mmCIF file with all atom_site columns, C-alpha atoms in Angstrom:
data_model
loop_
_atom_site.group_PDB
_atom_site.id
_atom_site.type_symbol
_atom_site.label_atom_id
_atom_site.label_alt_id
_atom_site.label_comp_id
_atom_site.label_asym_id
_atom_site.label_entity_id
_atom_site.label_seq_id
_atom_site.pdbx_PDB_ins_code
_atom_site.Cartn_x
_atom_site.Cartn_y
_atom_site.Cartn_z
_atom_site.occupancy
_atom_site.B_iso_or_equiv
_atom_site.pdbx_formal_charge
_atom_site.auth_seq_id
_atom_site.auth_comp_id
_atom_site.auth_asym_id
_atom_site.auth_atom_id
_atom_site.pdbx_PDB_model_num
ATOM 1   C CA . ARG A 1 1   ? 48.642 4.027   -14.941 1.00 0.00 ? 1   ARG A CA 1
ATOM 2   C CA . PRO A 1 2   ? 45.982 4.115   -17.888 1.00 0.00 ? 2   PRO A CA 1
ATOM 3   C CA . PRO A 1 3   ? 43.065 2.425   -16.953 1.00 0.00 ? 3   PRO A CA 1
ATOM 4   C CA . SER A 1 4   ? 42.960 -1.282  -18.224 1.00 0.00 ? 4   SER A CA 1
ATOM 5   C CA . PRO A 1 5   ? 39.651 -1.770  -21.483 1.00 0.00 ? 5   PRO A CA 1
ATOM 6   C CA . PRO A 1 6   ? 36.568 -3.247  -21.312 1.00 0.00 ? 6   PRO A CA 1
ATOM 7   C CA . PRO A 1 7   ? 36.149 -6.843  -21.126 1.00 0.00 ? 7   PRO A CA 1
ATOM 8   C CA . SER A 1 8   ? 35.738 -8.038  -24.525 1.00 0.00 ? 8   SER A CA 1
ATOM 9   C CA . PRO A 1 9   ? 31.803 -8.897  -25.013 1.00 0.00 ? 9   PRO A CA 1
ATOM 10  C CA . LEU A 1 10  ? 31.104 -12.528 -25.313 1.00 0.00 ? 10  LEU A CA 1
ATOM 11  C CA . PRO A 1 11  ? 29.528 -13.746 -28.853 1.00 0.00 ? 11  PRO A CA 1
ATOM 12  C CA . LEU A 1 12  ? 25.893 -13.716 -28.495 1.00 0.00 ? 12  LEU A CA 1
ATOM 13  C CA . PRO A 1 13  ? 24.106 -16.862 -29.801 1.00 0.00 ? 13  PRO A CA 1
ATOM 14  C CA . PRO A 1 14  ? 22.660 -17.878 -32.959 1.00 0.00 ? 14  PRO A CA 1
ATOM 15  C CA . PRO A 1 15  ? 19.142 -16.434 -33.550 1.00 0.00 ? 15  PRO A CA 1
ATOM 16  C CA . PRO A 1 16  ? 17.163 -19.595 -32.830 1.00 0.00 ? 16  PRO A CA 1
ATOM 17  C CA . ARG A 1 17  ? 15.391 -21.410 -36.132 1.00 0.00 ? 17  ARG A CA 1
ATOM 18  C CA . ARG A 1 18  ? 12.260 -21.077 -37.136 1.00 0.00 ? 18  ARG A CA 1
ATOM 19  C CA . PRO A 1 19  ? 10.260 -24.330 -37.908 1.00 0.00 ? 19  PRO A CA 1
ATOM 20  C CA . TRP A 1 20  ? 9.987  -24.277 -41.865 1.00 0.00 ? 20  TRP A CA 1
ATOM 21  C CA . SER A 1 21  ? 6.621  -23.564 -42.657 1.00 0.00 ? 21  SER A CA 1
ATOM 22  C CA . GLY A 1 22  ? 5.613  -25.490 -46.356 1.00 0.00 ? 22  GLY A CA 1
ATOM 23  C CA . ARG A 1 23  ? 5.709  -23.053 -48.419 1.00 0.00 ? 23  ARG A CA 1
ATOM 24  C CA . GLY A 1 24  ? 8.003  -20.840 -50.156 1.00 0.00 ? 24  GLY A CA 1
ATOM 25  C CA . THR A 1 25  ? 11.422 -22.951 -51.065 1.00 0.00 ? 25  THR A CA 1
ATOM 26  C CA . LEU A 1 26  ? 11.652 -25.977 -49.651 1.00 0.00 ? 26  LEU A CA 1
ATOM 27  C CA . PRO A 1 27  ? 13.301 -26.167 -46.119 1.00 0.00 ? 27  PRO A CA 1
ATOM 28  C CA . PRO A 1 28  ? 17.237 -26.628 -46.504 1.00 0.00 ? 28  PRO A CA 1
ATOM 29  C CA . HIS A 1 29  ? 18.450 -30.352 -47.174 1.00 0.00 ? 29  HIS A CA 1
ATOM 30  C CA . PRO A 1 30  ? 19.491 -32.020 -43.349 1.00 0.00 ? 30  PRO A CA 1
ATOM 31  C CA . ASP A 1 31  ? 22.646 -32.827 -42.060 1.00 0.00 ? 31  ASP A CA 1
ATOM 32  C CA . VAL A 1 32  ? 23.290 -36.330 -42.705 1.00 0.00 ? 32  VAL A CA 1
ATOM 33  C CA . THR A 1 33  ? 26.284 -36.428 -40.690 1.00 0.00 ? 33  THR A CA 1
ATOM 34  C CA . ALA A 1 34  ? 24.340 -34.448 -37.413 1.00 0.00 ? 34  ALA A CA 1
ATOM 35  C CA . THR A 1 35  ? 22.679 -38.248 -37.272 1.00 0.00 ? 35  THR A CA 1
ATOM 36  C CA . SER A 1 36  ? 24.733 -41.263 -36.367 1.00 0.00 ? 36  SER A CA 1
ATOM 37  C CA . TRP A 1 37  ? 23.769 -44.871 -38.527 1.00 0.00 ? 37  TRP A CA 1
ATOM 38  C CA . VAL A 1 38  ? 24.498 -48.060 -37.134 1.00 0.00 ? 38  VAL A CA 1
ATOM 39  C CA . LEU A 1 39  ? 25.043 -50.218 -40.050 1.00 0.00 ? 39  LEU A CA 1
ATOM 40  C CA . HIS A 1 40  ? 23.421 -53.747 -40.360 1.00 0.00 ? 40  HIS A CA 1
ATOM 41  C CA . GLU A 1 41  ? 25.088 -55.642 -43.776 1.00 0.00 ? 41  GLU A CA 1
ATOM 42  C CA . GLN A 1 42  ? 22.711 -57.998 -45.547 1.00 0.00 ? 42  GLN A CA 1
ATOM 43  C CA . THR A 1 43  ? 19.194 -57.095 -43.574 1.00 0.00 ? 43  THR A CA 1
ATOM 44  C CA . ASN A 1 44  ? 16.900 -56.657 -44.567 1.00 0.00 ? 44  ASN A CA 1
ATOM 45  C CA . CYS A 1 45  ? 13.197 -56.234 -42.455 1.00 0.00 ? 45  CYS A CA 1
ATOM 46  C CA . TRP A 1 46  ? 9.711  -55.146 -43.658 1.00 0.00 ? 46  TRP A CA 1
ATOM 47  C CA . TRP A 1 47  ? 6.051  -55.467 -42.703 1.00 0.00 ? 47  TRP A CA 1
ATOM 48  C CA . GLY A 1 48  ? 4.207  -59.112 -42.163 1.00 0.00 ? 48  GLY A CA 1
ATOM 49  C CA . GLY A 1 49  ? 6.137  -60.036 -38.938 1.00 0.00 ? 49  GLY A CA 1
ATOM 50  C CA . HIS A 1 50  ? 9.968  -59.596 -40.870 1.00 0.00 ? 50  HIS A CA 1
ATOM 51  C CA . GLY A 1 51  ? 11.249 -56.565 -38.112 1.00 0.00 ? 51  GLY A CA 1
ATOM 52  C CA . ALA A 1 52  ? 9.402  -53.573 -39.611 1.00 0.00 ? 52  ALA A CA 1
ATOM 53  C CA . GLU A 1 53  ? 6.797  -50.876 -40.933 1.00 0.00 ? 53  GLU A CA 1
ATOM 54  C CA . GLU A 1 54  ? 7.091  -49.093 -43.557 1.00 0.00 ? 54  GLU A CA 1
ATOM 55  C CA . VAL A 1 55  ? 6.924  -44.974 -43.262 1.00 0.00 ? 55  VAL A CA 1
ATOM 56  C CA . ASP A 1 56  ? 6.176  -45.340 -47.146 1.00 0.00 ? 56  ASP A CA 1
ATOM 57  C CA . SER A 1 57  ? 2.983  -46.084 -49.602 1.00 0.00 ? 57  SER A CA 1
ATOM 58  C CA . PRO A 1 58  ? 2.297  -48.013 -50.861 1.00 0.00 ? 58  PRO A CA 1
ATOM 59  C CA . ARG A 1 59  ? 4.069  -51.144 -48.735 1.00 0.00 ? 59  ARG A CA 1
ATOM 60  C CA . GLY A 1 60  ? 7.351  -51.981 -50.181 1.00 0.00 ? 60  GLY A CA 1
ATOM 61  C CA . GLY A 1 61  ? 7.376  -48.620 -52.561 1.00 0.00 ? 61  GLY A CA 1
ATOM 62  C CA . ASP A 1 62  ? 10.537 -47.404 -52.381 1.00 0.00 ? 62  ASP A CA 1
ATOM 63  C CA . VAL A 1 63  ? 11.751 -42.960 -52.151 1.00 0.00 ? 63  VAL A CA 1
ATOM 64  C CA . PRO A 1 64  ? 11.354 -41.668 -55.474 1.00 0.00 ? 64  PRO A CA 1
ATOM 65  C CA . GLY A 1 65  ? 13.873 -39.645 -57.129 1.00 0.00 ? 65  GLY A CA 1
ATOM 66  C CA . VAL A 1 66  ? 16.501 -41.766 -53.919 1.00 0.00 ? 66  VAL A CA 1
ATOM 67  C CA . SER A 1 67  ? 19.219 -43.132 -56.053 1.00 0.00 ? 67  SER A CA 1
ATOM 68  C CA . THR A 1 68  ? 22.354 -42.587 -53.169 1.00 0.00 ? 68  THR A CA 1
ATOM 69  C CA . LEU A 1 69  ? 22.637 -43.755 -49.771 1.00 0.00 ? 69  LEU A CA 1
ATOM 70  C CA . PRO A 1 70  ? 23.343 -39.839 -48.582 1.00 0.00 ? 70  PRO A CA 1
ATOM 71  C CA . ALA A 1 71  ? 20.597 -39.241 -49.730 1.00 0.00 ? 71  ALA A CA 1
ATOM 72  C CA . CYS A 1 72  ? 18.086 -42.310 -48.302 1.00 0.00 ? 72  CYS A CA 1
ATOM 73  C CA . LYS A 1 73  ? 19.668 -41.399 -45.154 1.00 0.00 ? 73  LYS A CA 1
ATOM 74  C CA . ALA A 1 74  ? 18.252 -37.400 -45.665 1.00 0.00 ? 74  ALA A CA 1
ATOM 75  C CA . ALA A 1 75  ? 14.862 -38.765 -46.672 1.00 0.00 ? 75  ALA A CA 1
ATOM 76  C CA . CYS A 1 76  ? 14.668 -40.497 -43.532 1.00 0.00 ? 76  CYS A CA 1
ATOM 77  C CA . VAL A 1 77  ? 15.771 -37.894 -41.124 1.00 0.00 ? 77  VAL A CA 1
ATOM 78  C CA . SER A 1 78  ? 12.951 -35.164 -42.950 1.00 0.00 ? 78  SER A CA 1
ATOM 79  C CA . ALA A 1 79  ? 10.492 -38.310 -43.295 1.00 0.00 ? 79  ALA A CA 1
ATOM 80  C CA . ALA A 1 80  ? 8.480  -36.359 -40.082 1.00 0.00 ? 80  ALA A CA 1
ATOM 81  C CA . SER A 1 81  ? 9.058  -32.558 -41.245 1.00 0.00 ? 81  SER A CA 1
ATOM 82  C CA . SER A 1 82  ? 7.242  -33.777 -44.071 1.00 0.00 ? 82  SER A CA 1
ATOM 83  C CA . GLY A 1 83  ? 4.174  -35.250 -42.212 1.00 0.00 ? 83  GLY A CA 1
ATOM 84  C CA . LEU A 1 84  ? 5.253  -39.696 -42.618 1.00 0.00 ? 84  LEU A CA 1
ATOM 85  C CA . SER A 1 85  ? 6.043  -41.473 -39.494 1.00 0.00 ? 85  SER A CA 1
ATOM 86  C CA . PHE A 1 86  ? 8.894  -40.715 -37.762 1.00 0.00 ? 86  PHE A CA 1
ATOM 87  C CA . CYS A 1 87  ? 11.877 -43.101 -39.641 1.00 0.00 ? 87  CYS A CA 1
ATOM 88  C CA . GLU A 1 88  ? 13.676 -45.107 -37.477 1.00 0.00 ? 88  GLU A CA 1
ATOM 89  C CA . GLY A 1 89  ? 16.377 -46.815 -40.460 1.00 0.00 ? 89  GLY A CA 1
ATOM 90  C CA . ILE A 1 90  ? 16.625 -47.465 -44.109 1.00 0.00 ? 90  ILE A CA 1
ATOM 91  C CA . VAL A 1 91  ? 17.194 -50.240 -46.124 1.00 0.00 ? 91  VAL A CA 1
ATOM 92  C CA . TRP A 1 92  ? 19.416 -49.847 -48.711 1.00 0.00 ? 92  TRP A CA 1
ATOM 93  C CA . ALA A 1 93  ? 19.921 -51.925 -51.596 1.00 0.00 ? 93  ALA A CA 1
ATOM 94  C CA . PRO A 1 94  ? 22.973 -50.580 -54.009 1.00 0.00 ? 94  PRO A CA 1
ATOM 95  C CA . HIS A 1 95  ? 22.926 -52.672 -56.385 1.00 0.00 ? 95  HIS A CA 1
ATOM 96  C CA . ALA A 1 96  ? 19.455 -51.318 -57.296 1.00 0.00 ? 96  ALA A CA 1
ATOM 97  C CA . GLY A 1 97  ? 19.906 -47.709 -56.084 1.00 0.00 ? 97  GLY A CA 1
ATOM 98  C CA . LYS A 1 98  ? 16.838 -48.471 -54.010 1.00 0.00 ? 98  LYS A CA 1
ATOM 99  C CA . CYS A 1 99  ? 16.209 -46.590 -50.521 1.00 0.00 ? 99  CYS A CA 1
ATOM 100 C CA . TYR A 1 100 ? 13.115 -48.152 -48.504 1.00 0.00 ? 100 TYR A CA 1
ATOM 101 C CA . ARG A 1 101 ? 12.101 -45.815 -44.815 1.00 0.00 ? 101 ARG A CA 1
ATOM 102 C CA . LYS A 1 102 ? 11.227 -47.610 -41.996 1.00 0.00 ? 102 LYS A CA 1
ATOM 103 C CA . THR A 1 103 ? 9.853  -47.576 -38.337 1.00 0.00 ? 103 THR A CA 1
ATOM 104 C CA . ARG A 1 104 ? 8.593  -50.226 -35.984 1.00 0.00 ? 104 ARG A CA 1
ATOM 105 C CA . ILE A 1 105 ? 12.430 -51.976 -36.438 1.00 0.00 ? 105 ILE A CA 1
ATOM 106 C CA . SER A 1 106 ? 12.316 -55.279 -34.235 1.00 0.00 ? 106 SER A CA 1
ATOM 107 C CA . LEU A 1 107 ? 16.045 -55.903 -35.535 1.00 0.00 ? 107 LEU A CA 1
ATOM 108 C CA . GLY A 1 108 ? 15.282 -59.954 -34.404 1.00 0.00 ? 108 GLY A CA 1
ATOM 109 C CA . LEU A 1 109 ? 12.771 -60.228 -36.366 1.00 0.00 ? 109 LEU A CA 1
ATOM 110 C CA . CYS A 1 110 ? 14.901 -58.592 -39.666 1.00 0.00 ? 110 CYS A CA 1
ATOM 111 C CA . ASP A 1 111 ? 15.520 -61.497 -42.163 1.00 0.00 ? 111 ASP A CA 1
ATOM 112 C CA . PHE A 1 112 ? 19.301 -62.036 -43.564 1.00 0.00 ? 112 PHE A CA 1
ATOM 113 C CA . ASP A 1 113 ? 19.830 -60.858 -47.442 1.00 0.00 ? 113 ASP A CA 1
ATOM 114 C CA . PRO A 1 114 ? 23.039 -60.482 -48.970 1.00 0.00 ? 114 PRO A CA 1
ATOM 115 C CA . THR A 1 115 ? 21.578 -58.088 -51.512 1.00 0.00 ? 115 THR A CA 1
ATOM 116 C CA . TYR A 1 116 ? 20.320 -55.428 -48.987 1.00 0.00 ? 116 TYR A CA 1
ATOM 117 C CA . SER A 1 117 ? 21.432 -53.675 -45.553 1.00 0.00 ? 117 SER A CA 1
ATOM 118 C CA . LEU A 1 118 ? 20.127 -51.710 -42.826 1.00 0.00 ? 118 LEU A CA 1
ATOM 119 C CA . HIS A 1 119 ? 21.607 -48.433 -41.601 1.00 0.00 ? 119 HIS A CA 1
ATOM 120 C CA . LEU A 1 120 ? 19.347 -48.294 -38.355 1.00 0.00 ? 120 LEU A CA 1
ATOM 121 C CA . ARG A 1 121 ? 19.170 -44.012 -37.364 1.00 0.00 ? 121 ARG A CA 1
ATOM 122 C CA . SER A 1 122 ? 21.099 -43.682 -33.114 1.00 0.00 ? 122 SER A CA 1
#
């Protein structure tokens, strides 16, 4: 009887990802699908006791160059790697295509506003 073939080798784990150095080309676009989001429709949060602090400066400024909801979520996910505060969620103004990154969110202090929606990272 012939000998059995050797067992198949186990696949190698993927190589470790190196952190982006900040030099050269931009890092890959964050995978927004890897982050879960909880939608709170008709909700607006902002500084001064209204349920959130701003990630961006000046306060109340939208994220420049971002005009779609997926791009807004990606901008939130990538905020910390850009040296900004950790982004806990976004306030999205769909009719204006405006994105506002938020941190230190207290949902109970946010306001009802039919022109905005709050998307929290979970």
